[in-house]
XYZ file of C-alpha atoms in Angstrom:
400
model
C 138.306 107.343 118.481
C 136.684 107.677 114.626
C 134.541 110.844 114.271
C 131.271 109.051 114.506
C 132.109 107.546 117.481
C 133.225 111.339 118.689
C 130.309 112.542 118.067
C 128.507 109.538 119.958
C 130.065 109.997 123.081
C 129.893 114.006 122.766
C 126.514 113.503 121.944
C 125.678 110.925 125.700
C 128.417 113.366 127.826
C 125.842 116.485 126.305
C 122.703 115.013 126.846
C 124.092 113.903 130.901
C 125.369 117.022 131.685
C 122.431 118.314 131.098
C 120.349 116.475 132.852
C 122.512 117.086 135.889
C 122.577 120.874 135.481
C 118.719 120.284 135.637
C 118.434 118.908 138.868
C 118.675 120.906 142.107
C 120.470 119.480 144.203
C 122.791 116.256 142.356
C 120.843 113.553 143.521
C 123.555 110.293 143.875
C 120.801 108.607 141.811
C 121.821 111.299 139.048
C 125.501 110.789 139.457
C 125.553 107.538 139.657
C 123.776 107.456 136.416
C 126.204 109.913 134.919
C 128.971 107.175 135.974
C 127.401 104.423 134.161
C 126.811 105.785 131.309
C 130.363 107.697 130.652
C 131.826 104.305 131.674
C 130.074 103.294 128.507
C 131.682 105.264 126.856
C 134.549 105.120 127.649
C 134.154 100.692 126.587
C 132.667 101.701 122.887
C 136.091 103.967 122.311
C 138.220 101.170 123.716
C 136.599 98.003 121.602
C 136.484 100.758 117.941
C 140.243 101.703 119.072
C 140.823 98.131 119.340
C 139.238 96.967 115.758
C 140.226 99.395 114.052
C 144.139 99.577 115.442
C 144.363 95.601 114.766
C 145.680 93.460 111.623
C 143.842 90.285 112.497
C 140.178 90.063 111.505
C 138.067 87.028 110.233
C 139.313 87.407 106.900
C 143.103 86.848 108.246
C 142.143 83.982 110.433
C 140.684 82.392 107.315
C 143.076 82.963 105.249
C 145.767 81.889 107.539
C 144.065 78.523 107.841
C 143.206 77.361 104.768
C 146.361 78.801 102.441
C 148.439 75.279 103.281
C 145.759 73.489 101.780
C 146.418 75.602 98.314
C 148.172 73.989 95.095
C 149.841 75.254 92.147
C 148.907 72.650 89.031
C 151.673 72.911 86.055
C 150.206 70.727 82.979
C 151.972 68.723 79.970
C 148.997 68.328 77.713
C 149.503 66.276 73.918
C 147.532 67.750 71.324
C 147.494 66.769 67.668
C 146.895 68.795 64.309
C 147.228 67.703 60.999
C 149.728 68.538 58.909
C 150.250 68.864 54.919
C 152.588 69.642 52.846
C 151.954 72.157 50.035
C 153.264 70.658 47.843
C 150.846 67.900 47.689
C 148.073 70.652 46.729
C 149.626 70.737 43.528
C 146.581 69.375 41.268
C 149.113 68.293 38.656
C 150.005 66.086 41.896
C 146.662 65.518 42.805
C 145.774 63.603 39.430
C 148.710 61.447 39.696
C 149.037 61.050 43.208
C 145.294 61.063 44.743
C 144.476 63.985 46.662
C 145.081 62.488 50.508
C 148.951 62.488 50.039
C 151.086 64.359 52.430
C 148.806 64.636 54.702
C 150.341 63.354 58.490
C 148.705 63.842 61.661
C 151.442 65.547 64.542
C 151.752 65.389 67.935
C 152.908 68.768 70.271
C 153.184 69.429 73.853
C 151.311 72.592 75.682
C 152.113 73.795 78.954
C 149.017 74.942 80.434
C 148.622 75.896 84.452
C 145.589 76.416 86.761
C 145.401 76.105 90.762
C 143.902 73.156 92.868
C 142.820 72.840 96.564
C 143.595 69.278 98.430
C 139.977 68.538 100.106
C 141.134 65.129 102.151
C 144.541 64.312 104.281
C 144.637 61.078 101.858
C 145.404 63.554 98.753
C 142.558 64.303 96.306
C 142.359 67.608 94.568
C 139.888 69.842 93.228
C 140.967 71.434 90.103
C 139.176 72.172 87.067
C 138.758 69.688 84.077
C 140.061 72.718 81.600
C 142.388 72.937 83.470
C 143.956 69.474 84.063
C 141.249 67.054 82.226
C 143.312 66.497 79.115
C 146.546 66.215 80.493
C 149.596 63.768 80.410
C 151.348 65.018 82.614
C 150.120 67.296 86.298
C 152.978 68.838 89.098
C 151.291 69.980 92.290
C 153.695 72.253 93.796
C 152.587 72.673 97.350
C 153.168 75.562 99.573
C 156.556 73.888 101.179
C 157.927 73.961 98.185
C 157.721 70.281 97.730
C 156.457 68.844 93.954
C 154.073 66.037 93.607
C 153.055 64.031 90.224
C 149.090 63.849 90.582
C 146.470 61.526 88.958
C 143.639 62.103 86.929
C 140.792 59.766 89.293
C 138.308 61.397 86.992
C 137.384 64.644 85.240
C 133.930 66.326 83.888
C 133.928 68.509 80.641
C 130.190 69.390 80.598
C 130.579 70.610 84.702
C 134.318 71.541 84.109
C 135.037 69.413 87.689
C 138.765 67.685 87.674
C 139.005 65.189 90.523
C 142.884 64.476 90.750
C 145.161 62.895 92.968
C 148.833 62.863 94.990
C 149.645 60.111 96.828
C 150.582 61.557 101.253
C 148.959 61.183 104.103
C 147.832 63.661 106.895
C 147.871 66.284 104.449
C 146.410 69.968 105.507
C 142.998 70.177 103.461
C 140.123 72.254 102.975
C 136.475 71.994 104.645
C 133.628 71.848 102.013
C 131.046 73.956 103.344
C 128.174 74.739 101.657
C 126.626 77.019 98.350
C 122.739 76.439 99.639
C 122.719 78.784 102.382
C 124.637 82.221 100.344
C 124.579 85.600 101.039
C 124.575 88.337 98.442
C 127.344 91.285 99.574
C 128.755 88.771 102.131
C 132.785 88.048 101.824
C 134.553 86.048 100.000
C 138.522 84.999 99.365
C 139.932 83.719 96.179
C 142.840 81.482 96.561
C 145.123 80.900 93.750
C 148.363 80.354 91.336
C 147.517 83.628 88.689
C 150.181 83.793 85.953
C 152.580 81.098 87.777
C 152.840 82.957 90.795
C 152.509 80.522 92.816
C 156.062 79.171 91.235
C 157.940 81.928 92.663
C 157.208 81.532 96.462
C 155.000 78.785 96.495
C 152.227 80.588 98.344
C 148.865 81.224 96.715
C 147.904 84.345 95.517
C 144.920 86.127 97.439
C 141.942 88.483 96.886
C 139.433 89.443 98.661
C 136.084 90.719 97.660
C 132.055 90.057 97.933
C 128.925 87.785 97.298
C 128.232 90.037 93.728
C 125.511 87.663 92.948
C 124.240 84.116 92.549
C 122.240 81.022 90.921
C 123.667 82.297 87.457
C 123.370 79.699 84.651
C 125.936 80.372 81.954
C 126.550 77.889 78.638
C 130.156 77.928 76.997
C 129.082 75.681 73.627
C 131.876 73.784 73.218
C 133.493 69.975 71.523
C 132.086 67.473 71.775
C 130.045 69.004 74.864
C 129.111 72.274 75.776
C 130.158 73.130 79.183
C 127.332 73.750 81.224
C 127.830 76.113 84.483
C 124.388 76.155 86.669
C 123.819 78.605 89.618
C 126.646 79.739 89.371
C 128.455 82.320 91.927
C 129.232 85.781 91.409
C 132.557 87.543 92.946
C 134.084 90.650 92.373
C 137.004 89.005 94.336
C 139.882 89.411 91.247
C 140.189 86.251 89.488
C 142.672 85.793 87.294
C 144.401 83.109 84.593
C 145.870 80.405 86.756
C 143.190 80.805 89.333
C 140.852 78.584 87.518
C 140.337 75.704 89.788
C 141.398 77.595 93.211
C 138.754 77.705 95.976
C 136.394 80.541 96.627
C 135.972 80.807 100.677
C 134.021 82.283 102.879
C 135.346 84.620 106.089
C 134.296 81.035 108.310
C 137.000 79.117 106.353
C 134.454 76.906 104.420
C 135.023 76.417 100.610
C 131.968 77.620 99.258
C 132.349 77.401 95.418
C 135.523 76.981 92.833
C 136.912 79.450 90.980
C 136.176 78.946 87.117
C 134.952 81.951 84.588
C 135.396 85.883 84.378
C 134.719 88.270 82.335
C 137.419 90.526 81.130
C 138.068 93.149 78.458
C 141.944 91.934 77.749
C 143.717 88.819 76.446
C 146.853 88.839 76.291
C 149.454 85.628 75.948
C 149.231 84.923 79.730
C 145.996 85.674 79.292
C 143.532 87.134 80.894
C 142.613 89.834 83.691
C 140.300 90.920 86.068
C 137.696 93.173 85.834
C 135.535 92.003 88.313
C 133.561 89.734 87.123
C 133.852 86.588 88.307
C 132.218 82.971 88.352
C 132.444 79.972 90.631
C 130.910 76.831 90.815
C 129.286 76.141 94.283
C 130.208 73.437 96.067
C 127.673 71.611 96.688
C 127.323 71.067 92.343
C 131.201 70.152 93.121
C 130.190 67.663 95.708
C 128.006 65.587 93.650
C 129.908 65.853 90.780
C 133.076 64.301 92.546
C 131.249 61.520 94.011
C 130.515 60.482 90.711
C 133.655 60.717 89.686
C 134.891 58.408 92.263
C 132.737 55.491 91.781
C 133.106 55.982 87.614
C 135.711 58.405 86.923
C 134.129 59.528 83.486
C 130.658 59.985 83.813
C 128.355 58.931 80.591
C 126.929 62.264 78.546
C 126.254 59.962 75.120
C 123.188 60.165 75.632
C 120.543 62.557 72.801
C 117.130 63.629 72.652
C 116.193 63.223 69.117
C 114.867 66.959 69.103
C 115.659 69.457 66.404
C 114.618 72.609 69.015
C 114.670 76.129 67.667
C 113.923 79.254 69.241
C 110.613 80.888 68.944
C 110.501 83.937 66.777
C 107.531 86.008 65.714
C 108.158 84.878 62.026
C 107.869 81.302 63.561
C 104.892 81.898 65.933
C 102.475 82.903 62.556
C 103.777 79.411 61.408
C 103.122 77.016 63.812
C 100.089 79.593 64.482
C 101.327 81.019 68.238
C 100.497 83.060 70.242
C 103.579 82.654 72.231
C 106.665 85.589 72.479
C 109.259 83.123 74.281
C 109.726 79.641 74.258
C 111.632 76.903 72.134
C 110.116 74.468 69.222
C 110.098 70.721 68.464
C 111.412 72.159 64.900
C 112.354 68.615 63.723
C 112.616 65.291 65.623
C 114.343 61.829 64.360
C 112.332 58.872 63.771
C 111.830 56.128 66.704
C 114.370 59.122 69.014
C 113.690 59.011 72.589
C 111.558 62.166 71.806
C 109.044 60.250 69.541
C 109.036 57.844 71.885
C 107.900 59.900 75.297
C 105.149 61.499 72.668
C 107.108 65.127 71.543
C 104.878 65.873 69.014
C 105.790 68.785 65.753
C 105.333 72.103 66.520
C 105.421 71.807 70.617
C 106.187 74.659 72.335
C 108.828 73.258 75.276
C 108.085 75.787 78.258
C 109.785 74.109 80.942
C 112.341 70.983 81.756
C 113.036 69.244 84.956
C 111.397 72.954 86.870
C 113.145 74.906 85.029
C 111.817 77.667 82.823
C 112.694 77.515 78.476
C 112.769 80.727 77.295
C 115.714 80.691 74.703
C 117.701 78.073 72.650
C 119.934 78.204 75.440
C 117.909 77.280 78.528
C 117.101 74.376 76.262
C 120.658 73.217 75.440
C 121.310 74.088 79.745
C 118.637 72.202 80.904
C 119.264 68.791 79.522
C 123.478 69.434 78.242
C 124.324 68.555 82.118
C 121.932 64.829 82.316
C 123.097 61.576 82.035
C 122.701 58.302 79.838
C 119.245 57.172 81.207
C 117.930 60.276 83.866
C 114.501 61.089 82.500
C 113.444 64.486 81.781
C 110.356 65.993 82.362
C 109.251 68.265 79.542
C 106.156 71.312 79.942
C 104.829 71.384 76.422
C 102.397 73.751 75.178
C 99.752 72.086 72.490
C 96.562 73.429 70.753
C 97.319 76.111 73.404
C 97.118 73.250 76.202
C 100.111 72.346 78.895
C 101.293 68.827 78.601
C 103.448 66.720 80.862
C 105.970 64.282 79.110
C 108.177 62.364 80.432
C 111.295 61.300 78.458
C 114.433 59.334 78.650
C 117.512 59.919 77.369
C 119.333 56.929 75.017
C 122.220 56.385 73.829
C 123.803 58.308 71.072
C 123.508 55.977 67.530
C 126.897 55.403 66.044
C 127.085 56.166 62.538
């Protein structure tokens, strides 16, 4: 019995005793009331002891349900590097033989690891693009110790989602929940393969925390496309290198997100460690990408707007004669581009794209970064002090 329960129980008993003392004759009604309330106190005490002494709860139940569907992923990726013999950098040699001699492209293999989870009994697996999207070989380890070679069904760099598949039937799989009703402060469980520990005993590592925040947008600049993380769920459940691609699960055992990014102050050869700030892709966003990847295997992101955007600052605001302090200016524009065709003008201040507020250049890159070729985006622009609405259809990027 906790001190709090003892205190409450003693107050109730004291109150009942004092009531009894005020009665001259100690009526049967008072005796029955005293007995009833003492019974309630005893039941509260018993329930409290059951909770505190039990080792099983909603969290442990969810872990038991989900663990069989978690997989460790080991990948082999082939990368290319341009090698140049220093001998051919000699000016005398280059004078007679030209400057392109001695260069060669060499390939080398890189080993990597990450996490994933089975989402169907026939072997579909979710993970991150940065884990498995560019792999030449993928080996998946199940919790029964068996290893399977996986194929890439499709992968999208921009949203960082990869869909894999292994052969099998009646495989354990996770229920995909929803990320629309996530509650700040609710308990969540992160599963994964941090630092390759899954290979030690074929069991996922489990960490528990809460939803710290949600609906966070993050831009990771990369090539050939930026990674656009929209509506991310933040958690303090420990996520470390190797956890990428694992599920974030609520206390009901439903997947609400996929673990993807961590903020870390330390980095070594094995990767980064957790400081309690991790971000996961909301599962509702992942579901949409999965359906596209199943039908197309690759999402066409090779589009352009034709706009040269620039973040508004004090100097630029004076130059265009604007009193605004935040926004993105159309500083340049390609001829015959989607922007020009749509009616966008030089000097327009972009304030909103498809309902997404544009205050900084990063906002513009996020709002336009995860569209698809042929999609139409609605731009709200400020021109001569008035708001204009422009529909801009994204076109295939011209070939050079």
